[in-house]
PDB file of C-alpha atoms in Angstrom:
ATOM      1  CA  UNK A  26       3.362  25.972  -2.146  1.00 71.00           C
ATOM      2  CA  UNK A  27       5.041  22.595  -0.487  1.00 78.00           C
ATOM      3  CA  UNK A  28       3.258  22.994   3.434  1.00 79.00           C
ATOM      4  CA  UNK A  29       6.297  23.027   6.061  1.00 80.00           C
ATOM      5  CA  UNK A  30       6.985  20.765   8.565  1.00 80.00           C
ATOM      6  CA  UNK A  31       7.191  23.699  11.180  1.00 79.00           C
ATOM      7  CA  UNK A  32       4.524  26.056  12.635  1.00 75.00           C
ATOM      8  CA  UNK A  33       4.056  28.772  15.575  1.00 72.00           C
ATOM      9  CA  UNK A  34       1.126  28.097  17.839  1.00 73.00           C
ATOM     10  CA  UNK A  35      -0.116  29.357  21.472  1.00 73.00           C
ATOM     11  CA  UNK A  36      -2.536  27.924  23.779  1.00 77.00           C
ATOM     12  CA  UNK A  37      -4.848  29.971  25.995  1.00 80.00           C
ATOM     13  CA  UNK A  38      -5.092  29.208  29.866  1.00 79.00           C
ATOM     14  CA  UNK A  39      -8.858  30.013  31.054  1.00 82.00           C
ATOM     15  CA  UNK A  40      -9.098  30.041  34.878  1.00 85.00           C
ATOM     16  CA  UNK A  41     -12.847  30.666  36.509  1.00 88.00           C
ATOM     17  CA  UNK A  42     -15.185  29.791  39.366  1.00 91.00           C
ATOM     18  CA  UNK A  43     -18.891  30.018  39.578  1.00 91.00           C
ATOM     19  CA  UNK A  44     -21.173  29.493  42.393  1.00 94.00           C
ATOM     20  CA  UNK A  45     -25.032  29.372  41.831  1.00 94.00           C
ATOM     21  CA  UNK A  46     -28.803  29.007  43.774  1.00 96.00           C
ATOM     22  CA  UNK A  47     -31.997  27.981  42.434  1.00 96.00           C
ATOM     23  CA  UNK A  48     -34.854  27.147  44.061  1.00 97.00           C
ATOM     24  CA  UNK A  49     -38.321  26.528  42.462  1.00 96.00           C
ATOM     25  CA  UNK A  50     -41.742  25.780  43.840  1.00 97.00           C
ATOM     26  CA  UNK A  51     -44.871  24.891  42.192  1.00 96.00           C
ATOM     27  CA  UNK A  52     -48.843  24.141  43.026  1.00 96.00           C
ATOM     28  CA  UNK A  53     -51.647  23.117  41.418  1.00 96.00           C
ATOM     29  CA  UNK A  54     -55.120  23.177  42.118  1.00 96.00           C
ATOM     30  CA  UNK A  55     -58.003  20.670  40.423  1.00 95.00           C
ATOM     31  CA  UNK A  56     -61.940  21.609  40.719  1.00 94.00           C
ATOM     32  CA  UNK A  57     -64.414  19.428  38.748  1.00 91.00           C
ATOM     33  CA  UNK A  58     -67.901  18.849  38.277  1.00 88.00           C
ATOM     34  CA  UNK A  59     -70.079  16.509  35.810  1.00 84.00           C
ATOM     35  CA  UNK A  60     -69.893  19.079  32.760  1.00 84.00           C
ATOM     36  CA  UNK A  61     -66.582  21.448  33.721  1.00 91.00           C
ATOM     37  CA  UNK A  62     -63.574  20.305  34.633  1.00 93.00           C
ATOM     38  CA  UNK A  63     -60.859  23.186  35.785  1.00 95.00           C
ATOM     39  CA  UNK A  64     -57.465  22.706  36.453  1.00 96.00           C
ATOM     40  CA  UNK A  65     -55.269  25.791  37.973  1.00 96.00           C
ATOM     41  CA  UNK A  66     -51.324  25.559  37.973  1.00 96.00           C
ATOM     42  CA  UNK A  67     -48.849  28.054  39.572  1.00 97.00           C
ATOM     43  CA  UNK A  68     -45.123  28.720  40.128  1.00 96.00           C
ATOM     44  CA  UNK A  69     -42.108  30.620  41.624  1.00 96.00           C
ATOM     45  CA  UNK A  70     -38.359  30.423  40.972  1.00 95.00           C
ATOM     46  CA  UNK A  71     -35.467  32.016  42.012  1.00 95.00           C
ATOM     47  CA  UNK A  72     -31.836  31.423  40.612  1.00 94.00           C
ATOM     48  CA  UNK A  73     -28.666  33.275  41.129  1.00 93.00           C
ATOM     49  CA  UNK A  74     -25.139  32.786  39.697  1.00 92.00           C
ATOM     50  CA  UNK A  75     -21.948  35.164  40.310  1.00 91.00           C
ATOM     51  CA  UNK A  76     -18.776  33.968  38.442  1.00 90.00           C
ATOM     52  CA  UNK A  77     -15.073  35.389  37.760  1.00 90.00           C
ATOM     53  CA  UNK A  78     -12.554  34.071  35.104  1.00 89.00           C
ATOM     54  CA  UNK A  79      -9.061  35.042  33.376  1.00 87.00           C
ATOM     55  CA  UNK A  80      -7.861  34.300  30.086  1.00 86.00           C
ATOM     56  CA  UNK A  81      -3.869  33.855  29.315  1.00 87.00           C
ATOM     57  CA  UNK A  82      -2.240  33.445  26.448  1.00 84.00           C
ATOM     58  CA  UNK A  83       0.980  30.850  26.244  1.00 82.00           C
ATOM     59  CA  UNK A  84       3.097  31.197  23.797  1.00 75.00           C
ATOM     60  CA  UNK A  85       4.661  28.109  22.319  1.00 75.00           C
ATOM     61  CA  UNK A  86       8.074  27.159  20.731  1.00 74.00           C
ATOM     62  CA  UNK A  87       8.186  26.718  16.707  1.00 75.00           C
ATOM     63  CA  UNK A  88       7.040  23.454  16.634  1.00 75.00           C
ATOM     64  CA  UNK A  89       8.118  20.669  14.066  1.00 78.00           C
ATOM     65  CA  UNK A  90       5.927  17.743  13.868  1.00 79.00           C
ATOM     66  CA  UNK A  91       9.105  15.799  12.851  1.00 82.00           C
ATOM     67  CA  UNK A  92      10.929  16.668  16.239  1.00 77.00           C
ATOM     68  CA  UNK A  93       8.078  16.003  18.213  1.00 70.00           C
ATOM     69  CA  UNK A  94       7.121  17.700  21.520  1.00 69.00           C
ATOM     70  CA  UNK A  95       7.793  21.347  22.225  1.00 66.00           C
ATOM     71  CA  UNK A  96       8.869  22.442  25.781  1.00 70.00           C
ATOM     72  CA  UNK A  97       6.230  25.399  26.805  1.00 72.00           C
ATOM     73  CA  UNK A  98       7.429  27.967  28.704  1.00 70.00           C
ATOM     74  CA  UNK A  99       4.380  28.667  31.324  1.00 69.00           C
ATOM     75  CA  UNK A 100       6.613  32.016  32.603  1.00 71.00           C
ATOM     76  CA  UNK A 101       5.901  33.336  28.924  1.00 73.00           C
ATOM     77  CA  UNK A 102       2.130  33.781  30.036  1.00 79.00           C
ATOM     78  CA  UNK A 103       0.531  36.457  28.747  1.00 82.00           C
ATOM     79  CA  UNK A 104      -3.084  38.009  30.731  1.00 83.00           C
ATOM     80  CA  UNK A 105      -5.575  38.368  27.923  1.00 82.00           C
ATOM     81  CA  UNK A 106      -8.805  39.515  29.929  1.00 82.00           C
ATOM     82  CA  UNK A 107     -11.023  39.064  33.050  1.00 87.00           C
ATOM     83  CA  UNK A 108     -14.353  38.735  33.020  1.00 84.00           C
ATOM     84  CA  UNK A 109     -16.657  38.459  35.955  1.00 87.00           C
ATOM     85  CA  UNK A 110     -20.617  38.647  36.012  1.00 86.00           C
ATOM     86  CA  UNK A 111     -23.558  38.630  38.296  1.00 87.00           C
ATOM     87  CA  UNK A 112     -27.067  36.853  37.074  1.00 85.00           C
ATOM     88  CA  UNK A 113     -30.502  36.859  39.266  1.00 88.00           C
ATOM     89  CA  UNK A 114     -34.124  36.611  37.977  1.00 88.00           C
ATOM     90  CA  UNK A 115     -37.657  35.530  39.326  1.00 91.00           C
ATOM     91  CA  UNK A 116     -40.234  34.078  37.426  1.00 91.00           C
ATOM     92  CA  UNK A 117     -43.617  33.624  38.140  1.00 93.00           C
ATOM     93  CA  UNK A 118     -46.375  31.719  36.014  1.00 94.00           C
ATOM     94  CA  UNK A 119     -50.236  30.997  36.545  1.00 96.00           C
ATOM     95  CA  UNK A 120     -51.629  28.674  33.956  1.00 96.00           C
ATOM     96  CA  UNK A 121     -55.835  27.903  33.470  1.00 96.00           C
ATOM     97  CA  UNK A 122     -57.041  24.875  31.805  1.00 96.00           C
ATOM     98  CA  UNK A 123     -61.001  24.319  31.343  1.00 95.00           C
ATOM     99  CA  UNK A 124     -62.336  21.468  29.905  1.00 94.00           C
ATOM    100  CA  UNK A 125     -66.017  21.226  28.662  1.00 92.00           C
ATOM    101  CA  UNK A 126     -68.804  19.326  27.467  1.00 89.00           C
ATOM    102  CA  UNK A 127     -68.422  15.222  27.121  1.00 84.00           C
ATOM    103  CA  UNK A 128     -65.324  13.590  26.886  1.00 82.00           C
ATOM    104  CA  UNK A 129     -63.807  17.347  26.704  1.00 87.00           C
ATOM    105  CA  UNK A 130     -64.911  17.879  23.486  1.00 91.00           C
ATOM    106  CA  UNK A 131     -63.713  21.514  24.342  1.00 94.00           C
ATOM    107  CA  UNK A 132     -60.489  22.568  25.814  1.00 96.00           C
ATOM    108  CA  UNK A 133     -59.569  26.573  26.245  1.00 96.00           C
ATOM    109  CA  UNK A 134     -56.155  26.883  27.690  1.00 96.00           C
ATOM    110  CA  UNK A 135     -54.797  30.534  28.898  1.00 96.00           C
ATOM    111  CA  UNK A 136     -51.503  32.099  31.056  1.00 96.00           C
ATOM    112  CA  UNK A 137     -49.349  34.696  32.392  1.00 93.00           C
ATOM    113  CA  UNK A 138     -46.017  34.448  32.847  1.00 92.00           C
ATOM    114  CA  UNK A 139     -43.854  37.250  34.721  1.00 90.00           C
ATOM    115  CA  UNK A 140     -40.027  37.545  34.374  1.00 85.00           C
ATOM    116  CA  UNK A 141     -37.856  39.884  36.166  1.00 86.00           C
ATOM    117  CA  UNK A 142     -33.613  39.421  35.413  1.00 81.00           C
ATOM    118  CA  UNK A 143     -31.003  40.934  36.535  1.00 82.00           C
ATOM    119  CA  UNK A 144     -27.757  40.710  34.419  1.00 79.00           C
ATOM    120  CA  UNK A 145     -24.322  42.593  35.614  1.00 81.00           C
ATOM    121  CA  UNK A 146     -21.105  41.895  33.318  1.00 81.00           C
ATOM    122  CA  UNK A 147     -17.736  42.953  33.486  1.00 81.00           C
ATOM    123  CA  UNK A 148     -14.986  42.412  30.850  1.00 78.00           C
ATOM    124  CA  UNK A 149     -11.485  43.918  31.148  1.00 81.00           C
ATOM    125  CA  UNK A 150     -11.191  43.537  26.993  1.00 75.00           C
ATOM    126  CA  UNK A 151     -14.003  45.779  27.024  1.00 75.00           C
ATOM    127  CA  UNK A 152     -13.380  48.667  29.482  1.00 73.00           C
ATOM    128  CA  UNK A 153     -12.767  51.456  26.914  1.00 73.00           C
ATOM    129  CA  UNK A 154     -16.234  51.101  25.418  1.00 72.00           C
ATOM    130  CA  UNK A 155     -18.090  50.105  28.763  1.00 72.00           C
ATOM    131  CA  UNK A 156     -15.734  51.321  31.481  1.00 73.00           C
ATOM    132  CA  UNK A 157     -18.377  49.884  34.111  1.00 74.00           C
ATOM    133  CA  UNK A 158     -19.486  46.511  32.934  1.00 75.00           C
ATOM    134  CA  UNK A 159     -22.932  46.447  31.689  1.00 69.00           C
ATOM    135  CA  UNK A 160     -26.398  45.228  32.359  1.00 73.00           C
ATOM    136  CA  UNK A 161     -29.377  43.591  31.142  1.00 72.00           C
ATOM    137  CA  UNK A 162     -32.887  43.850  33.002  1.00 73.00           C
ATOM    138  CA  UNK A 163     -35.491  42.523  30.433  1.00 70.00           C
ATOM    139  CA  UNK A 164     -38.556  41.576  32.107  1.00 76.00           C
ATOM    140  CA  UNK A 165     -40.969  40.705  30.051  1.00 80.00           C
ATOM    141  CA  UNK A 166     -44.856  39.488  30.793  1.00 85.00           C
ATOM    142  CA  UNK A 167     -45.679  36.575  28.503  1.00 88.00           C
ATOM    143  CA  UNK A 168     -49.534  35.430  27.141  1.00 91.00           C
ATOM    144  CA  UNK A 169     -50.284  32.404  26.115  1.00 95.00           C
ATOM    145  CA  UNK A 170     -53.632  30.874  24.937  1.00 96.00           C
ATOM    146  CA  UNK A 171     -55.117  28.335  22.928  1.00 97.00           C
ATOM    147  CA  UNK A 172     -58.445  26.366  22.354  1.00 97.00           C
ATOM    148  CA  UNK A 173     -59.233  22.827  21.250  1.00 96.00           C
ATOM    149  CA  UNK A 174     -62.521  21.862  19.509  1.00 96.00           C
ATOM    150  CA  UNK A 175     -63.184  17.929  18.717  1.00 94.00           C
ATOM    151  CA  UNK A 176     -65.946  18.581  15.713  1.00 93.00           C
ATOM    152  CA  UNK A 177     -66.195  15.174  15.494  1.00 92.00           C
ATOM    153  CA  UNK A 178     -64.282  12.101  16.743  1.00 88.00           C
ATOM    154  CA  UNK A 179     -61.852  12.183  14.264  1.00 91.00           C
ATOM    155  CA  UNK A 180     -61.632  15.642  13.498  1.00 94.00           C
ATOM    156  CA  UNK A 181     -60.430  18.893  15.569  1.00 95.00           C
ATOM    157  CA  UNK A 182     -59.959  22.254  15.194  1.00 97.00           C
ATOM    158  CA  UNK A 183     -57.198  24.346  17.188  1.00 97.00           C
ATOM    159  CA  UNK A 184     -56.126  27.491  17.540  1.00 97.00           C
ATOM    160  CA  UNK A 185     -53.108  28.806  19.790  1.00 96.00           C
ATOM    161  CA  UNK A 186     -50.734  31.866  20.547  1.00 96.00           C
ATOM    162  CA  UNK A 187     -47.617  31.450  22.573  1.00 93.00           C
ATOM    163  CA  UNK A 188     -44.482  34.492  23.566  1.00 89.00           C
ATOM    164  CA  UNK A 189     -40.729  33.815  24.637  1.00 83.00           C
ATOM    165  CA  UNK A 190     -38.147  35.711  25.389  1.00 76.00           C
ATOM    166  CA  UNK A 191     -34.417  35.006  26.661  1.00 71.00           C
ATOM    167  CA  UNK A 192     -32.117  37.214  27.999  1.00 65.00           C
ATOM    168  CA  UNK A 193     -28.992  37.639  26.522  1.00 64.00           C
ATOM    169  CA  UNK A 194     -25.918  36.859  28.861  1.00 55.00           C
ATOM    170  CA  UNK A 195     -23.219  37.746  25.794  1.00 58.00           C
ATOM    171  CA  UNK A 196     -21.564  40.728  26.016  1.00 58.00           C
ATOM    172  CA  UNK A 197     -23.453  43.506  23.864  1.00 61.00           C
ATOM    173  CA  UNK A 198     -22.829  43.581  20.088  1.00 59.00           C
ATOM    174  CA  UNK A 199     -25.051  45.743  19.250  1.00 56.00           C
ATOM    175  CA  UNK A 200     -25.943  49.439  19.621  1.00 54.00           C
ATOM    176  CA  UNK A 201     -28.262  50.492  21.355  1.00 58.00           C
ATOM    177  CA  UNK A 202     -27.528  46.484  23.180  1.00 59.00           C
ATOM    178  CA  UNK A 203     -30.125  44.248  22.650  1.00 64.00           C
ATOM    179  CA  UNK A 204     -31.034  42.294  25.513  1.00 66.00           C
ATOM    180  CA  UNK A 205     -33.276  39.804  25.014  1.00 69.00           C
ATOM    181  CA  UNK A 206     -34.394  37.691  21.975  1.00 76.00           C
ATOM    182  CA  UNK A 207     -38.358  37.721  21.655  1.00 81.00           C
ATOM    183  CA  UNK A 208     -40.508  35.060  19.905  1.00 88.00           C
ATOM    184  CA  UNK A 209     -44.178  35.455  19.151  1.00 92.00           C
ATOM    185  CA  UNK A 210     -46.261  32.524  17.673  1.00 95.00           C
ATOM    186  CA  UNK A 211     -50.070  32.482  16.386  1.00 96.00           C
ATOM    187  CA  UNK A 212     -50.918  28.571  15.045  1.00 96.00           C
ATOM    188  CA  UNK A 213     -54.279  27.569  13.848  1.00 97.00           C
ATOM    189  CA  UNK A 214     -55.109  24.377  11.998  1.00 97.00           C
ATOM    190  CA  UNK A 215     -57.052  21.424  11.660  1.00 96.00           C
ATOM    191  CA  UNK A 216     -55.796  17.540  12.869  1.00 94.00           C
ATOM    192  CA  UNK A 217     -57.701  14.966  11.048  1.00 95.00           C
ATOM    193  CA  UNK A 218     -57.146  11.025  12.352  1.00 91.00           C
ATOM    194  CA  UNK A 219     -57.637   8.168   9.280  1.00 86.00           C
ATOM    195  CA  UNK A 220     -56.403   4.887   8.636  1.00 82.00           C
TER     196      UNK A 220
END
């Protein structure tokens, strides 16, 4: 079919505000002697961020893209949803390397990792099937560790296993709501340097 030269449209009018905190300290800590070398690192952080927003809907004259621009009528506004939402979480994180033997010919590599969130969401679109907003509170504990063997100058031998989460800030999708995506990771190989 010949395409027209005139089309209906609308344009949606987001309004929101947002006010967040973070604050994040960390320390480390460094012991050696002529065989061992140890190396201790640790952390806190805080963050917090509240927000509100609306969505309207505008709906625009017929427009023909030979007559050129079409007066929008901003009275014709039509309230879509609100949303608003509340985020906090902690983390905390201790992290031990140890290096041995000469010229670190082994490294071992371990840590713990703590996080606590706190996830309160609201959408107006949504109030039938979650009449009070909903949360997320995932708060996993994460272990990581690893080792590092040079066998010989040019070859080495590692092994390591690493977890991740994230929380999920969406609105739920799923039932029972997931709230987190999870990662777990076990590597071992073999680097070889030539050429």
């Amino acid at each position: 079919t010949q395409p027209g030269s005139t089309y209906d449209t609308a344009v949606t009018h987001p309004t929101s505000e947002e006010s967040s905190f973070t604050v994040q300290n960390d320390y480390a800590l460094q012991f050696e002697t002529e065989s061992v070398r140890l190396q201790t690192l640790a952390g806190v952080a805080y963050s917090r961020s509240d927000g509100t927003g609306d969505v309207s809907r505008i709906a625009v004259p017929r427009y023909d893209i030979f007559q050129g621009k079409a007066a929008i009528d901003v009275g014709s506004e039509v309230f879509l949803r609100s949303t608003s939402g509340t985020s906090e979480s902690v983390n905390l994180y201790i992290n031990q390397n140890v290096r041995m033997f000469e010229q670190d010919r082994l490294v071992i590599n371990a840590g713990l990792a703590k996080n606590w969130n706190d996830l309160h969401a609201e959408n107006s679109s949504l109030v039938g099937t979650y009449p009070t907003g909903w949360d997320s509170n995932p708060d996993p504990l994460f272990v990581n560790y690893g080792a590092v063997f040079r066998v010989t100058p040019m070859v080495v031998v590692y092994y390591g296993h690493s977890e991740s989460a994230d929380p999920q800030n969406n609105r739920p999708n799923t039932v029972p709501y997931v709230d987190r995506s999870s990662a777990v990771q076990d590597e071992v190989g073999v680097r070889v340097k030539f050429l």
